[in-house]
Short mmCIF file of C-alpha atoms in Angstrom, two decimals:
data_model
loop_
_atom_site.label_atom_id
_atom_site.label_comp_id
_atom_site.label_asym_id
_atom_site.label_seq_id
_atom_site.Cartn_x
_atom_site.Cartn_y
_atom_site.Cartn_z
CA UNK A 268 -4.92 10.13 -38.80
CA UNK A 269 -8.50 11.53 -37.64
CA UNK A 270 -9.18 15.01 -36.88
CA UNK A 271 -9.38 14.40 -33.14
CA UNK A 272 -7.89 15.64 -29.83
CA UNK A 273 -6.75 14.10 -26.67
CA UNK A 274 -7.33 15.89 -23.61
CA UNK A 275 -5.25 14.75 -20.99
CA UNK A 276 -5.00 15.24 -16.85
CA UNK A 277 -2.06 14.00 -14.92
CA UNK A 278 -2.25 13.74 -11.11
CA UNK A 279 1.71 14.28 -9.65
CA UNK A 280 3.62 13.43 -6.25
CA UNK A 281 3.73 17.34 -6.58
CA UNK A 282 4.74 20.62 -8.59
CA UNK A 283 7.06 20.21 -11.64
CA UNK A 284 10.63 19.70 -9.91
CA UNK A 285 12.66 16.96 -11.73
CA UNK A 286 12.02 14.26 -9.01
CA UNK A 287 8.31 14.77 -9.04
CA UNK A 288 6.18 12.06 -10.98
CA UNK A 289 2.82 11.06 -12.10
CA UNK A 290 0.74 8.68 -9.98
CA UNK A 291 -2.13 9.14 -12.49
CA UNK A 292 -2.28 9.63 -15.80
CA UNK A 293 -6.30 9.96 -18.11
CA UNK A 294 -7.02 10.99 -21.83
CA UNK A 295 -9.98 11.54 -23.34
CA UNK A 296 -9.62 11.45 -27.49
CA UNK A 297 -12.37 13.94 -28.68
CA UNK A 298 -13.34 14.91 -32.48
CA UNK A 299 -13.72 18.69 -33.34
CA UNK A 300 -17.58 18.15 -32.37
CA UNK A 301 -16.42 17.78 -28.96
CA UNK A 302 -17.98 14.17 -29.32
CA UNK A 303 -16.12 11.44 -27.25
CA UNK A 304 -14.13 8.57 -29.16
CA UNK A 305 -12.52 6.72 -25.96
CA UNK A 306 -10.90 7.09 -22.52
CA UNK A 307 -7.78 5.89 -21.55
CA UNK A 308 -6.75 5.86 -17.63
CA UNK A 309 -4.37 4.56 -15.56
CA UNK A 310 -2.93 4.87 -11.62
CA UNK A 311 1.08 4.88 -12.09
CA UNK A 312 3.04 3.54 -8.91
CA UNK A 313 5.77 6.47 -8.93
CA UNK A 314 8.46 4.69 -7.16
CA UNK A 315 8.61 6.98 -4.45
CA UNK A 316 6.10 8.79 -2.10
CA UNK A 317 2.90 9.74 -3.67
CA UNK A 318 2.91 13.51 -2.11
CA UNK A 319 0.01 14.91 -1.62
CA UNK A 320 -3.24 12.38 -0.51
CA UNK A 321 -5.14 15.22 0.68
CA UNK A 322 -5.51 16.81 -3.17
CA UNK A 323 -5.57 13.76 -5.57
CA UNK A 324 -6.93 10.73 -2.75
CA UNK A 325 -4.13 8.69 -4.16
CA UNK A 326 -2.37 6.63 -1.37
CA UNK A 327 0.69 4.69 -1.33
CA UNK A 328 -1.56 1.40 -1.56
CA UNK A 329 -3.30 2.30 -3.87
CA UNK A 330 -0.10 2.15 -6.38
CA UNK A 331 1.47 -1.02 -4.81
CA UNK A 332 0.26 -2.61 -8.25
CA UNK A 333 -0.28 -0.53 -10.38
CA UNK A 334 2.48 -0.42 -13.72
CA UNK A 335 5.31 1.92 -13.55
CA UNK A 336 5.17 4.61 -16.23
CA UNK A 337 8.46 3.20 -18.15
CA UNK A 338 5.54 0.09 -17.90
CA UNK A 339 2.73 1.71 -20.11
CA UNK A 340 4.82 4.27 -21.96
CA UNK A 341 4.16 2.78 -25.29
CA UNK A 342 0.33 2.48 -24.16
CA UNK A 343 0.08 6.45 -23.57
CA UNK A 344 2.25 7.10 -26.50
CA UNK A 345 0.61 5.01 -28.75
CA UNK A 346 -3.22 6.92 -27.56
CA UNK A 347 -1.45 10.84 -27.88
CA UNK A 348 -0.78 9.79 -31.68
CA UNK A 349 -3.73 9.17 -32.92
CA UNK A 350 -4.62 13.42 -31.86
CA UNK A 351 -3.45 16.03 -33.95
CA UNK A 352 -3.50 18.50 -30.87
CA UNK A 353 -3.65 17.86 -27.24
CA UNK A 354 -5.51 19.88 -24.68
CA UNK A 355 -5.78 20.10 -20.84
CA UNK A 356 -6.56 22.29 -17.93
CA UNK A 357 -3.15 24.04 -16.92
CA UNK A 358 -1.15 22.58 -20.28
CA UNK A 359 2.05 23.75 -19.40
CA UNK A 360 1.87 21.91 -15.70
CA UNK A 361 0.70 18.74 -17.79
CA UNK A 362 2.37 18.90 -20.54
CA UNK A 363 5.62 19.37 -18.33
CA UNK A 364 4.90 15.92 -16.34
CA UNK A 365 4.04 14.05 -19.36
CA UNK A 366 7.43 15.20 -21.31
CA UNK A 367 9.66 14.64 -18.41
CA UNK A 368 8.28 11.26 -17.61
CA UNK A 369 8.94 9.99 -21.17
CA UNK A 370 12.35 11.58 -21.46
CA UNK A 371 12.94 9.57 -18.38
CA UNK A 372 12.31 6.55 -21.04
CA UNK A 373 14.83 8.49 -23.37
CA UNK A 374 11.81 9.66 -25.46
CA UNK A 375 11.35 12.54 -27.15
CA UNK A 376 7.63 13.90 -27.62
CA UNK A 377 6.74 16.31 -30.29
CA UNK A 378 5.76 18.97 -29.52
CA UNK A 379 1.69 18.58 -30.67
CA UNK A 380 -0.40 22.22 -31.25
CA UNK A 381 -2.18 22.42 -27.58
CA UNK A 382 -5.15 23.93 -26.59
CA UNK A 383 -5.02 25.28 -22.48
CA UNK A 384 -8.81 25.70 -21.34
CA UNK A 385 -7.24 26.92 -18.27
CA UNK A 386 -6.02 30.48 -19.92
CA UNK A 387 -8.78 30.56 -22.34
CA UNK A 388 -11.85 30.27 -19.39
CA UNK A 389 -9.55 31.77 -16.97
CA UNK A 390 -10.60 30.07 -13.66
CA UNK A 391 -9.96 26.65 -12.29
CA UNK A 392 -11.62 24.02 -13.66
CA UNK A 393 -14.86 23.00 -10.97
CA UNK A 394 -15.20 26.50 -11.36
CA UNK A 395 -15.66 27.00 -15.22
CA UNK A 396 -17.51 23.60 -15.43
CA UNK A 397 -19.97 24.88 -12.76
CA UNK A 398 -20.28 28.42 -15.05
CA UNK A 399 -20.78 26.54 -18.13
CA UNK A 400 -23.12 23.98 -16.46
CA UNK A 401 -20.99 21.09 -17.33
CA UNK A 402 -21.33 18.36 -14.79
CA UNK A 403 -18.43 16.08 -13.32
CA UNK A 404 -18.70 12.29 -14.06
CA UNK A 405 -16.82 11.38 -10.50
CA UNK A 406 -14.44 13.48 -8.06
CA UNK A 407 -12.54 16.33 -8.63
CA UNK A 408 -8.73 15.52 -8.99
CA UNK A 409 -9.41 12.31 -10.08
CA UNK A 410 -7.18 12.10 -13.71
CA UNK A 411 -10.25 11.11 -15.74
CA UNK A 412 -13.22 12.69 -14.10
CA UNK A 413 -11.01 15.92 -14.87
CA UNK A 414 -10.32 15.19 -18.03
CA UNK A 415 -13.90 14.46 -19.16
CA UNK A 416 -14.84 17.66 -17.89
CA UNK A 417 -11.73 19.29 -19.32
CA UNK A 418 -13.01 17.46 -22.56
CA UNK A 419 -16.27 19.31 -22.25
CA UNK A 420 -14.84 23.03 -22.03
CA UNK A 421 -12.13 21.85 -25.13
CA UNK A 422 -15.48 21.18 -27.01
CA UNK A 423 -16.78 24.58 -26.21
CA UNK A 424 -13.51 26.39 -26.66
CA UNK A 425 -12.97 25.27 -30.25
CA UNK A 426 -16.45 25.23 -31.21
CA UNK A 427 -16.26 28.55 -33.46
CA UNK A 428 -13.20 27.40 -34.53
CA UNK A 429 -14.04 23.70 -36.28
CA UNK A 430 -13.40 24.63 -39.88
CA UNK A 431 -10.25 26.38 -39.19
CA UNK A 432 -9.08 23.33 -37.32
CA UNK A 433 -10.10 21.13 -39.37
CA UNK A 434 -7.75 22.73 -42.62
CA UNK A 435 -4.92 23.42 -39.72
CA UNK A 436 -5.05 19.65 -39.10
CA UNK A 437 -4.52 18.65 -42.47
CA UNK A 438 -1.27 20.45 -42.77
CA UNK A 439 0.00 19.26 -39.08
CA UNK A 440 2.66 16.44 -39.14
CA UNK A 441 4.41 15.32 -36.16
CA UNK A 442 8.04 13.51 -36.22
CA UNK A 443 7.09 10.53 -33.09
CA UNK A 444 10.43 8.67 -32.23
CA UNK A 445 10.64 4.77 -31.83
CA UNK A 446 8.21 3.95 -28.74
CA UNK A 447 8.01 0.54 -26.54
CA UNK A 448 4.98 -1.58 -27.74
CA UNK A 449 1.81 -1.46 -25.34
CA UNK A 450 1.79 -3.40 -22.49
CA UNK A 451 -1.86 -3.32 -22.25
CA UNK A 452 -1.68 -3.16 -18.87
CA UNK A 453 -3.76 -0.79 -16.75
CA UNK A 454 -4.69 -0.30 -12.94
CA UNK A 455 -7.89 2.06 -11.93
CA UNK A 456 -9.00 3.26 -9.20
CA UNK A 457 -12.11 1.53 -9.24
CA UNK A 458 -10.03 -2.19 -9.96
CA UNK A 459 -7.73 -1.20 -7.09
CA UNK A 460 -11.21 -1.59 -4.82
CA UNK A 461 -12.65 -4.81 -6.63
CA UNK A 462 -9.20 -6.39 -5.46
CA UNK A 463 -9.17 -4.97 -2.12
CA UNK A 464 -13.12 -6.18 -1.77
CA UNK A 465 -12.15 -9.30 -3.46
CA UNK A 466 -9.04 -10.33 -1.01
CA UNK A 467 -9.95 -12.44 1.72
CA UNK A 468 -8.98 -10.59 5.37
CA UNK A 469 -6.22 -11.75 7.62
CA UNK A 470 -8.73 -12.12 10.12
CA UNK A 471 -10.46 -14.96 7.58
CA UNK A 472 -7.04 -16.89 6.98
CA UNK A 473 -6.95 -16.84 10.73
CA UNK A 474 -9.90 -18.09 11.45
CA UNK A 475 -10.12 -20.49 8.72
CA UNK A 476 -6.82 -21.90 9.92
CA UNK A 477 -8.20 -23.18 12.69
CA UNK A 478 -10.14 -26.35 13.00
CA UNK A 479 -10.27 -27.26 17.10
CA UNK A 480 -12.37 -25.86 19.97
CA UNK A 481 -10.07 -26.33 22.93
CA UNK A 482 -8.67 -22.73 23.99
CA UNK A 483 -5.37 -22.18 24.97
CA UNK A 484 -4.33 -20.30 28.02
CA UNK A 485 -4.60 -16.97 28.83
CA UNK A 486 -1.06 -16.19 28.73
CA UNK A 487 -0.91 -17.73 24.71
CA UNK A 488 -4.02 -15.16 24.26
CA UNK A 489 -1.91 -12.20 25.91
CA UNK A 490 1.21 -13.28 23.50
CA UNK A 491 -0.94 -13.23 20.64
CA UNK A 492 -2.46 -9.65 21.26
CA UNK A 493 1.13 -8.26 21.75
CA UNK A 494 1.99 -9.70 17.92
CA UNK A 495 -1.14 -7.52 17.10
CA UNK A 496 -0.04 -4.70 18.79
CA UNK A 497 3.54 -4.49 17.52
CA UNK A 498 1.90 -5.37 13.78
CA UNK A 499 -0.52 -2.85 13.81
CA UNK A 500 1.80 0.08 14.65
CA UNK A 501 1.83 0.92 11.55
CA UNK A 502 -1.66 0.55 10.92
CA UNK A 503 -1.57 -2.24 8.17
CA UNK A 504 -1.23 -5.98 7.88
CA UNK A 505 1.19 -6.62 5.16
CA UNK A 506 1.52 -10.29 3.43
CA UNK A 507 4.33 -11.59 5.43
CA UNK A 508 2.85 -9.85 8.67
CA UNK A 509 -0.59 -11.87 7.78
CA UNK A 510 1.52 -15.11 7.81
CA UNK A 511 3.04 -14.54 11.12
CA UNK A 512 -0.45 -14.04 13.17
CA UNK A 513 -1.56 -17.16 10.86
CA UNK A 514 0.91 -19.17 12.29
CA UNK A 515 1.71 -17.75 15.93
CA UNK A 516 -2.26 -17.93 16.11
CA UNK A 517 -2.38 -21.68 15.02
CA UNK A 518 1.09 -22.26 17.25
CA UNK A 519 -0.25 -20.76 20.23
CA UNK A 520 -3.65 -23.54 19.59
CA UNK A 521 -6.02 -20.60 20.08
CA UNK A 522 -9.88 -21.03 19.57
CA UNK A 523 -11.63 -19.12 17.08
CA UNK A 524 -13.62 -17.56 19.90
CA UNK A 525 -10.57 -16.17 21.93
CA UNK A 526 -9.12 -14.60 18.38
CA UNK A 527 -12.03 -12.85 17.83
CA UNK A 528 -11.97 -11.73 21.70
CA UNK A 529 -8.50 -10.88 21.40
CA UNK A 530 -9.23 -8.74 18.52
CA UNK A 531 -12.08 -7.00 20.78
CA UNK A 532 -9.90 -6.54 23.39
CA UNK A 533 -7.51 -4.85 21.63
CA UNK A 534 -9.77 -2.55 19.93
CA UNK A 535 -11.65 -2.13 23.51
CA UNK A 536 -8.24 -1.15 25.19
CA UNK A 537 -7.47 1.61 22.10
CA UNK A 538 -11.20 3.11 22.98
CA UNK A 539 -10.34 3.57 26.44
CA UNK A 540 -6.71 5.11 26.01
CA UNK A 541 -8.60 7.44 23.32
CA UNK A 542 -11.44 8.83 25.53
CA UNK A 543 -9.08 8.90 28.52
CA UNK A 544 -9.14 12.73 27.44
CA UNK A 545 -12.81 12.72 27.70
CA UNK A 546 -12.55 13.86 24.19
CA UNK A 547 -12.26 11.87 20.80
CA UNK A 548 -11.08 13.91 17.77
CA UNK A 549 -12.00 13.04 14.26
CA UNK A 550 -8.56 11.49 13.68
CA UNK A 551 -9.19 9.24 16.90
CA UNK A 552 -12.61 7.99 15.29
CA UNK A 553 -10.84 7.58 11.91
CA UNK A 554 -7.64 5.49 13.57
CA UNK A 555 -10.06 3.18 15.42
CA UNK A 556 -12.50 2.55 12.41
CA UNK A 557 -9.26 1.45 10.92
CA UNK A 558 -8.26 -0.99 13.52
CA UNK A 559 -11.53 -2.32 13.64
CA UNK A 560 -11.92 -3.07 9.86
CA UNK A 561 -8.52 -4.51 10.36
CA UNK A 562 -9.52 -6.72 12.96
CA UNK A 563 -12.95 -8.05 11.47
CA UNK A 564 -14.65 -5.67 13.59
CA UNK A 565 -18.14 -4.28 12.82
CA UNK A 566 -18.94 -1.30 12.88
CA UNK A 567 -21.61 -1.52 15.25
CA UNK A 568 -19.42 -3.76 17.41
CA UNK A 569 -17.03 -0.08 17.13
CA UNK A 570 -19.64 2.26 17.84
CA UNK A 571 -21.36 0.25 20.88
CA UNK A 572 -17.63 -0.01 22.60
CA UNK A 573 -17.09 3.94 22.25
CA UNK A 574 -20.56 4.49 23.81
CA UNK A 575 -19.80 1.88 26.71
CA UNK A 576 -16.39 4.26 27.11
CA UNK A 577 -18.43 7.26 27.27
CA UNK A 578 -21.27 6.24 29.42
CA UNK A 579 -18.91 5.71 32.56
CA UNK A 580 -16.01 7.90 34.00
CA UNK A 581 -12.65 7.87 32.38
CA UNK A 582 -11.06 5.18 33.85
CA UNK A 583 -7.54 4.69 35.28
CA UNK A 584 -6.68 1.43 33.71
CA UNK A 585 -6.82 4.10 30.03
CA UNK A 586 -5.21 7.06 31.55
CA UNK A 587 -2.32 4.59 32.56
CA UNK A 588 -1.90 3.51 29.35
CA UNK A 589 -2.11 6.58 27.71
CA UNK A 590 0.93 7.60 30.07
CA UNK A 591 2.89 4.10 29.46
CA UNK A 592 2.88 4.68 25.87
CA UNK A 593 3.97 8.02 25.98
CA UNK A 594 7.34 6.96 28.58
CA UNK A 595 7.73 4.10 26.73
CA UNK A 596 9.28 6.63 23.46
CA UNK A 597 11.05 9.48 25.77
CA UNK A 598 14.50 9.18 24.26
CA UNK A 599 13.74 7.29 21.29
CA UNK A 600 15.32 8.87 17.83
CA UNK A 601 12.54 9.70 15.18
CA UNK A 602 12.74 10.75 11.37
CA UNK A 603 9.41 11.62 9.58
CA UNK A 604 9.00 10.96 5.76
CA UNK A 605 6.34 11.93 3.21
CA UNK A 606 3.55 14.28 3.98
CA UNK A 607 1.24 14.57 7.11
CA UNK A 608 -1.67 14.24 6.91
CA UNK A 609 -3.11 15.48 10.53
CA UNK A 610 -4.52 18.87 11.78
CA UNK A 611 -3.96 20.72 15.02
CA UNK A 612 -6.52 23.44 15.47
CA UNK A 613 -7.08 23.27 12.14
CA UNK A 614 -3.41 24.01 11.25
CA UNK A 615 -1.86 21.82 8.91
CA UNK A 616 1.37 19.34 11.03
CA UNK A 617 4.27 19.88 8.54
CA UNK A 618 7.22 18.38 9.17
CA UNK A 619 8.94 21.31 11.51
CA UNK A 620 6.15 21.41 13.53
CA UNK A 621 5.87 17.35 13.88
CA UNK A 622 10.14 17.19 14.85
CA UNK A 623 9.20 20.11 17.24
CA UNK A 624 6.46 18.14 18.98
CA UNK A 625 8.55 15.24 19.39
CA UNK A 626 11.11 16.63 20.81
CA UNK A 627 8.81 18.67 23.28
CA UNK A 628 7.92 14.94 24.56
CA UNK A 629 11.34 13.76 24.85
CA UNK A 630 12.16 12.31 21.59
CA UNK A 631 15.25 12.92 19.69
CA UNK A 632 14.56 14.04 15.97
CA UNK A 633 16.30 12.76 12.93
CA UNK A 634 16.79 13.41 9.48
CA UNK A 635 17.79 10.67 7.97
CA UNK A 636 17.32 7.01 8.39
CA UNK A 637 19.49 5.25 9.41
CA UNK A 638 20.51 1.25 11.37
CA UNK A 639 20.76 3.10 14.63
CA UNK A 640 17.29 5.15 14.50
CA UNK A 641 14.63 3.62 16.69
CA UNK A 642 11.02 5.24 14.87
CA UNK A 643 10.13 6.39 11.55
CA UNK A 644 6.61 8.20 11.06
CA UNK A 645 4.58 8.31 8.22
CA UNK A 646 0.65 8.89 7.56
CA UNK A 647 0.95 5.85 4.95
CA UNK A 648 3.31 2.79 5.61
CA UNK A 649 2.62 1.29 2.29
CA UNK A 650 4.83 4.46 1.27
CA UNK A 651 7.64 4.00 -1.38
CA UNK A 652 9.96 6.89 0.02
CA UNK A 653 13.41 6.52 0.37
CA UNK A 654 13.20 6.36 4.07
CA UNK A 655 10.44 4.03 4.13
CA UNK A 656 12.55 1.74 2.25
CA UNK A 657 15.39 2.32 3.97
CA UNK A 658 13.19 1.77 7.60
CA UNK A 659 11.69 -1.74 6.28
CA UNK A 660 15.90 -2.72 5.21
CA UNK A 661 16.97 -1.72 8.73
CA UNK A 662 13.89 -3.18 10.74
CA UNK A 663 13.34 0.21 12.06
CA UNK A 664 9.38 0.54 13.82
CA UNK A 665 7.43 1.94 11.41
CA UNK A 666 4.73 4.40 13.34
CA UNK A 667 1.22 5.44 11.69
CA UNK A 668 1.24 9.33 12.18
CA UNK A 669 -2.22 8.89 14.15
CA UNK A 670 -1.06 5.91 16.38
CA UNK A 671 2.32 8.53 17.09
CA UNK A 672 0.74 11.60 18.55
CA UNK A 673 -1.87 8.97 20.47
CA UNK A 674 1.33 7.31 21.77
CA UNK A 675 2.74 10.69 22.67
CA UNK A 676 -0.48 12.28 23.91
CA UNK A 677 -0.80 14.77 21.46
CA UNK A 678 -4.83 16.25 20.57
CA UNK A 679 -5.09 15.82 16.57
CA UNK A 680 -8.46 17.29 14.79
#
């Protein structure tokens, strides 16, 4: 075995509780010159919600495909072994993660001599790299770019140290138990883009689908835009949902040129129900960029509509719908899972103040899901919670958190 060290960073669902996991997992295996062998790095779809998006940027789509960590166990097993110490920013928090996870698999980890650059530097990590001028190779709290870095400080840490280590090393000897065989499989951050850039839009199996230029009547193009609206409560376009406006779109024989004007229309209709206020927050930009890459939209085509919407007075045909959707959920039951993501004032929605609001506007809060409950919320529908999976069993709605408080008239930053 080589003199060398792997320097690991785990991003988690959240702080070391026993149903907390990893959703990403990075290792960098370093010599005792601090000089880099290779990287290892991975997303890892937790089975559950991912917790906190706001810290690590990991959402729940992100880890629809990515391997389970009972899938690459043997993979990260089989890169710690070839270290004779392991090192990371925070090692106990880590190191915690890692050893649960695996005893989840029913494996036992040694436990490896560990370096913690954390206590040694004594301040968090962008702020010891920036003292000791050591750049970052991406974001912060993304597993690798953090363990590069982490890599970096290891390298200074030990660097008075190297011939100790290296006679220390020759007496270490680690017991490792029986572990799975690689999988070799792996899912990045940056591969979980080249698929989503790579995956032909709904919008282009609609419109490919089609192959006449008669148009269909307005009321087909009316029943077509209320598919849209009930799919897109929950701000994505799964596979089976993609099918559905496939066919319903090729039932209903409408031209290409009234899908894409449906698709305006829509977006057009969310503009005016947004500036009805005469204001548009953040999230309301953010919610209709969504739409509008969801519908094939450009985002000039975006940006001229919400300058048409503020160039003339608010009109009544959005304040009406602003109020329509609002009556249309006094009295419905609600449950919110995972975390929110959405700001009032600057203050930070949490799950007491979000069953508070709702019930302020007539809805009836729940804490469970269940076959009778009419909403669930969540800021990612791709979620794995228990009550997202639980919602999609039942048929329950499915809300995005920003398309909620819109419904419900409710100002988020």
């Amino acid at each position: 075995m080589n003199d060398l060290i792997c320097v690991f960073d785990v991003e988690t669902t959240g702080l070391p509780r026993q149903h907390e996991r990893i959703v990403e997992f990075a290792a960098v295996l370093i010599d005792l010159d601090g000089n880099e062998i290779e990287r290892f790095e991975t997303l890892v779809n937790p089975c559950r919600d991912v917790g906190p998006v706001d810290i690590h940027g990991i959402c729940a789509s992100d880890v629809l495909e990515a391997p389970t960590f009972s899938d690459i166990c043997g993979d990260i097993a089989q890169f710690v072994m070839r270290a004779k110490a392991i090192a990371a920013h925070n090692l106990p928090f880590d190191r915690w993660f890692l050893n649960r996870e695996f005893e989840r698999e029913g494996i036992a980890l040694p436990q490896m001599m560990g370096f913690c650059t954390l206590s040694y530097f004594g301040e968090k990590l962008q702020k010891a790299c920036e003292l000791y001028a050591i750049e970052n190779d991406g974001n912060w709290h993304s597993a690798i770019a953090d363990a590069v870095a982490t890599s970096r400080l290891t390298a200074l840490m030990i660097e008075d140290e190297k011939p100790l280590l290296a006679s220390e090393f020759q007496t270490l000897h680690y017991e490792w138990p029986s572990i799975p065989n690689p999988s070799g499989t792996r899912c990045t951050r940056t591969t979980v883009q080249e698929r989503r850039a790579a995956r032909p839009s709904f919008v282009t199996k609609v419109l490919s689908s089609i192959d006449h230029d008669n148009e269909a009547s307005d009321s087909d193009v009316l029943a077509y835009l209320e598919l849209i609206e009930e799919v897109l409560e929950d701000r994505i376009i799964d596979a089976d949902e993609e099918v559905a406006l496939v066919e319903v779109a090729s039932n209903l024989g409408l031209s290409k040129q009234q899908v894409c004007s449906a698709h305006e229309m829509f977006l057009n209709d969310l503009v005016l129900a947004a500036w009805a206020d005469n204001i548009l927050t953040e999230c309301e930009k953010q919610d209709l960029a969504k739409v509008a890459c969801l519908l094939g939209i450009s985002e000039k085509t975006l940006q001229q509509k919400i300058e048409d919407a503020k160039a003339h007075p608010v009109s009544e045909q959005g304040t009406n719908a602003a109020k329509k959707c609002k009556d249309d959920l006094v009295g419905k039951s609600v449950c919110i899972t995972g975390t929110l993501s959405g700001t009032i004032q600057g203050k930070k929605i949490d799950r007491t103040t979000a069953y508070r609001l709702s019930e302020k506007a007539g809805l009836i809060p729940m804490k469970a899901v269940t076959k009778k409950l009419d909403l669930l919320v969540s800021s990612d529908a791709n979620s794995q919670s228990g009550k997202m999976q639980k919602a999609r069993q039942y048929g329950v709605r499915v809300f995005d958190e920003n398309v909620f408080w819109s419904k419900l008239g409710i100002m988020v930053d």
